[in-house]
PDB file of C-alpha atoms in Angstrom:
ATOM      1  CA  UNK A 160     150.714  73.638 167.616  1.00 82.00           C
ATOM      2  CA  UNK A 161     147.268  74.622 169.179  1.00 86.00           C
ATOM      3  CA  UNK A 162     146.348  71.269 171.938  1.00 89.00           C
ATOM      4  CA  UNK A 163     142.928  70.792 172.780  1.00 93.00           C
ATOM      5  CA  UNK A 164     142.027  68.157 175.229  1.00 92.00           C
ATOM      6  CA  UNK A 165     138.167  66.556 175.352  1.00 94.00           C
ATOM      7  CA  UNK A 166     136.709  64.983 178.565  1.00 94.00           C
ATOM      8  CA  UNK A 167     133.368  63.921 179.200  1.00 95.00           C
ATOM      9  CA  UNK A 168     131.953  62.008 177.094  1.00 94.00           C
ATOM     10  CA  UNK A 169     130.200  58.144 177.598  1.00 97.00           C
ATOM     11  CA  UNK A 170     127.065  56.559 177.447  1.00 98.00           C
ATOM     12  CA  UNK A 171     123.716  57.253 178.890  1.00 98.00           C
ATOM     13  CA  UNK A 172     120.232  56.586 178.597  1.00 98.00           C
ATOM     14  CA  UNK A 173     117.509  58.278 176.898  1.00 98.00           C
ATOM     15  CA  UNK A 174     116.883  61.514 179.100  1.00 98.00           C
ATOM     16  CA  UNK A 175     120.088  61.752 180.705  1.00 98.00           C
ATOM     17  CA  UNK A 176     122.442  64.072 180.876  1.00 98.00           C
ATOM     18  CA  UNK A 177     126.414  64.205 179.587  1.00 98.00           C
ATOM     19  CA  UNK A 178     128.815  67.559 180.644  1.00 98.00           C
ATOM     20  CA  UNK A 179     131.870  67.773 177.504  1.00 98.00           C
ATOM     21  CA  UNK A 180     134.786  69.807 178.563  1.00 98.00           C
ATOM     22  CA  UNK A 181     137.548  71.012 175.833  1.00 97.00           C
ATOM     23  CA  UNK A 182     140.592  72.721 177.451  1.00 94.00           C
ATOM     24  CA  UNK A 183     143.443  74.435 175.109  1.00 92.00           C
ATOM     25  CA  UNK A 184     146.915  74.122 176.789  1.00 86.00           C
ATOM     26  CA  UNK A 185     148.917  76.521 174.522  1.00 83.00           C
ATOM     27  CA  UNK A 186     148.573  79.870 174.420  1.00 82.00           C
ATOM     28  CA  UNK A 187     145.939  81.529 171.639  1.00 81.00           C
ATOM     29  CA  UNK A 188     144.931  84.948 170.809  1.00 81.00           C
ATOM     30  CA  UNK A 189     141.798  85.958 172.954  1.00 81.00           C
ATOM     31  CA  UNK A 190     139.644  86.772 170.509  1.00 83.00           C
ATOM     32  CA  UNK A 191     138.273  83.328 168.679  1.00 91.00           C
ATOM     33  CA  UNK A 192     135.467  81.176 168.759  1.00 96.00           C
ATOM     34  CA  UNK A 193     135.238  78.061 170.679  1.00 96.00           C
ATOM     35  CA  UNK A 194     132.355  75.434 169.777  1.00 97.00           C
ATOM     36  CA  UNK A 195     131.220  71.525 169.355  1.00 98.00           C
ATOM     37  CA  UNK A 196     130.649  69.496 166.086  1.00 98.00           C
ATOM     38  CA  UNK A 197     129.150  65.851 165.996  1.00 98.00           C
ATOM     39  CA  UNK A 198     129.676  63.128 163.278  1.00 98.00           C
ATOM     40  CA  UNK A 199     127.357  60.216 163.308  1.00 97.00           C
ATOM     41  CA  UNK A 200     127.892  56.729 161.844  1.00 92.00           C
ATOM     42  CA  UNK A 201     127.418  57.392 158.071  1.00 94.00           C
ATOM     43  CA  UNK A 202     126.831  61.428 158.327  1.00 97.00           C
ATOM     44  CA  UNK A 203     128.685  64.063 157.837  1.00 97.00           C
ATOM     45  CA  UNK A 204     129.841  66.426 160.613  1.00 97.00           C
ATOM     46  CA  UNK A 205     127.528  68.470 161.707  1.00 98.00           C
ATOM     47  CA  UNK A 206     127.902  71.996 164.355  1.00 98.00           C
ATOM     48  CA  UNK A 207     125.983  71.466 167.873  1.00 98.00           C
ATOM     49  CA  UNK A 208     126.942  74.618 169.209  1.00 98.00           C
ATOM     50  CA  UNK A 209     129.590  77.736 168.977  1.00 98.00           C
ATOM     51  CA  UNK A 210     130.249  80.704 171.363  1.00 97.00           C
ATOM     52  CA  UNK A 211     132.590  83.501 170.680  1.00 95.00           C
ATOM     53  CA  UNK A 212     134.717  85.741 172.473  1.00 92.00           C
ATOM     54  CA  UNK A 213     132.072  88.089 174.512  1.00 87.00           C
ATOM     55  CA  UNK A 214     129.323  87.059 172.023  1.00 87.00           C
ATOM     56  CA  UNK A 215     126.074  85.021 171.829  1.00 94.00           C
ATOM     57  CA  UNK A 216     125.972  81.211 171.707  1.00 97.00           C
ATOM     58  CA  UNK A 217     124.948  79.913 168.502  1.00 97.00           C
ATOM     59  CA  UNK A 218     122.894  76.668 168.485  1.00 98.00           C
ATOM     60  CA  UNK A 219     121.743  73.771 165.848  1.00 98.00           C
ATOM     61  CA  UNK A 220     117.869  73.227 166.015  1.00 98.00           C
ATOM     62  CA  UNK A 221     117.825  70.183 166.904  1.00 97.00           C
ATOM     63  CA  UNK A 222     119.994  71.036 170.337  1.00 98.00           C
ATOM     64  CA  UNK A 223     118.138  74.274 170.989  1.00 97.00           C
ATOM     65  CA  UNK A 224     116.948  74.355 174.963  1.00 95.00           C
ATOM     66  CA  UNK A 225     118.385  70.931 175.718  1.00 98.00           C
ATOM     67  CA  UNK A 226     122.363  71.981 175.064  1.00 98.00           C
ATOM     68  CA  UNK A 227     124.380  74.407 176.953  1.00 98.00           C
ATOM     69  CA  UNK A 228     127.594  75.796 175.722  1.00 98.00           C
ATOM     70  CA  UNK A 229     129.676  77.956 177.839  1.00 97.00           C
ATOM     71  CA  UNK A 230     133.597  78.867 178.131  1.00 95.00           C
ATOM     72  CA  UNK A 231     135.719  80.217 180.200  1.00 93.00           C
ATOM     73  CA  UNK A 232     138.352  83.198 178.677  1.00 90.00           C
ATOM     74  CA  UNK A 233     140.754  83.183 181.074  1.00 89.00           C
ATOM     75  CA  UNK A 234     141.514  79.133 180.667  1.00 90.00           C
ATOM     76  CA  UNK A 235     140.301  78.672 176.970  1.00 91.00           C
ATOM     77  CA  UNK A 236     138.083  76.338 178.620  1.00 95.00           C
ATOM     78  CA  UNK A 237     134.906  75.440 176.609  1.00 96.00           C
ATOM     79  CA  UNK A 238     131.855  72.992 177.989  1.00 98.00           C
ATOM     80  CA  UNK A 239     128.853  71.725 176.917  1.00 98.00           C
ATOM     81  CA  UNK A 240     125.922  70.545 179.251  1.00 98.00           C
ATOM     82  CA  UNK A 241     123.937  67.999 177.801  1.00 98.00           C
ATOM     83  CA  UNK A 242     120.352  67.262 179.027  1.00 98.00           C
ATOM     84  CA  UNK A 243     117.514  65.278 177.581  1.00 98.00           C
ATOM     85  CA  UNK A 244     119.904  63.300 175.969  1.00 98.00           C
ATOM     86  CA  UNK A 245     117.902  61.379 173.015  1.00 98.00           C
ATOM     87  CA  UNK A 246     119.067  58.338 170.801  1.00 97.00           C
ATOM     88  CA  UNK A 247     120.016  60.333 167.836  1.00 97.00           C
ATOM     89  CA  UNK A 248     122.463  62.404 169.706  1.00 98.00           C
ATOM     90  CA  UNK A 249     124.621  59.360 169.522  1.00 98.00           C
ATOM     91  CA  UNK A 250     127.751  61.021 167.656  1.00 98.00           C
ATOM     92  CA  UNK A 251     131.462  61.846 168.226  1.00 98.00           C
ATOM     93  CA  UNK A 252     131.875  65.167 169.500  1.00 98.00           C
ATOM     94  CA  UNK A 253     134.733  67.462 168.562  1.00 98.00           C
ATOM     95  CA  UNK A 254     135.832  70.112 170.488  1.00 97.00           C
ATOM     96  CA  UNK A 255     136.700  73.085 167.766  1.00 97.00           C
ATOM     97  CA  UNK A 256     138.901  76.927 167.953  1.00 96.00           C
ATOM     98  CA  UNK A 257     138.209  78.943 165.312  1.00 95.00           C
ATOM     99  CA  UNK A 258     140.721  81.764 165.086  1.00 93.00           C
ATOM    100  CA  UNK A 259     140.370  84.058 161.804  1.00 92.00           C
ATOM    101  CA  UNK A 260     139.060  81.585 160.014  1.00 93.00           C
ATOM    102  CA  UNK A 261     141.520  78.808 160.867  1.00 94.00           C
ATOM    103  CA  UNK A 262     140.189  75.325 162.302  1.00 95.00           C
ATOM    104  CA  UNK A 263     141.483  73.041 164.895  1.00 95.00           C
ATOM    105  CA  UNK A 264     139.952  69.752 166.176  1.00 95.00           C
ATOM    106  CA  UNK A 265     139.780  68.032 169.659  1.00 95.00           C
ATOM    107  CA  UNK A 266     140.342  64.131 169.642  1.00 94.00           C
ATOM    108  CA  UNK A 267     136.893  63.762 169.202  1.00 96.00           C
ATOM    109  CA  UNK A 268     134.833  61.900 172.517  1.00 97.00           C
ATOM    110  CA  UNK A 269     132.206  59.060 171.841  1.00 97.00           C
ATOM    111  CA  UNK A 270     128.557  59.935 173.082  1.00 98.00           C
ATOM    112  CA  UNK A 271     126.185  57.293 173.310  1.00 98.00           C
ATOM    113  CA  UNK A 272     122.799  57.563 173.940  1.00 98.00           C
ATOM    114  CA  UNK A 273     120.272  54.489 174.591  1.00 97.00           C
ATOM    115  CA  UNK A 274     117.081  53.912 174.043  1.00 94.00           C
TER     116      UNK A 274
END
C-alpha cells in the first residue's frame, strides 16, 4: 500500500503565499507522475498541477505563473509553491501518484484563502 503524507497547508490572506509538500514513504517504481488536485465546496475535483518523471510541469490556467510544482526523484518528494494566493483558491488539496495509469490520493490538506 502506496503512503503519501501532505503538509502545508492553512490559511492566508489574499496575496499570500502557502508551500504543500507530499512525501511517499514506500517504495514506487521511478518512473510516474506526481501532481496536485483541488476540490472546492460544491465542485468537483479539479488538477492544479502535475510533473512527471524527467518531464515538463503541466499547469491549470487558472494557476499558470502563480503555482510552482516541483519534486524530488530520489525521495518521491513532490511540492507546490503557492503565491498570489486569491479567494477562489480556497480548496482541499490532494497530493496524487500516477503510476501506469493507477491513482493514489494524499489525505487531502485544507487551503484557505481570505479576502
Amino acid at each position: 500500500q502506496v503512503q503519501m503524507v501532505e503538509s502545508g497547508g492553512g490559511m492566508v490572506q489574499a496575496g499570500g503565499s502557502l508551500r504543500l509538500s507530499c512525501a511517499v514513504s514506500t517504495r514506487i517504481l521511478p518512473t510516474n507522475t506526481m501532481g496536485w488536485y483541488r476540490q472546492a465546496p460544491g465542485k468537483q475535483r479539479e488538477l492544479v498541477a502535475t510533473i512527471p518523471t524527467g518531464g515538463s510541469a503541466n499547469y491549470a490556467d487558472s494557476v499558470k505563473a502563480r503555482f510552482t510544482i516541483s519534486r524530488d526523484n530520489d525521495t518521491h518528494t513532490v511540492w507546490l509553491q503557492m503565491n498570489d494566493l486569491k479567494p477562489e483558491d480556497t480548496a482541499i488539496y490532494y497530493c496524487n501518484l500516477n503510476i501506469l495509469g493507477r491513482d493514489w490520493w494524499g489525505q487531502g490538506t485544507q487551503v484557505t484563502v481570505s479576502s
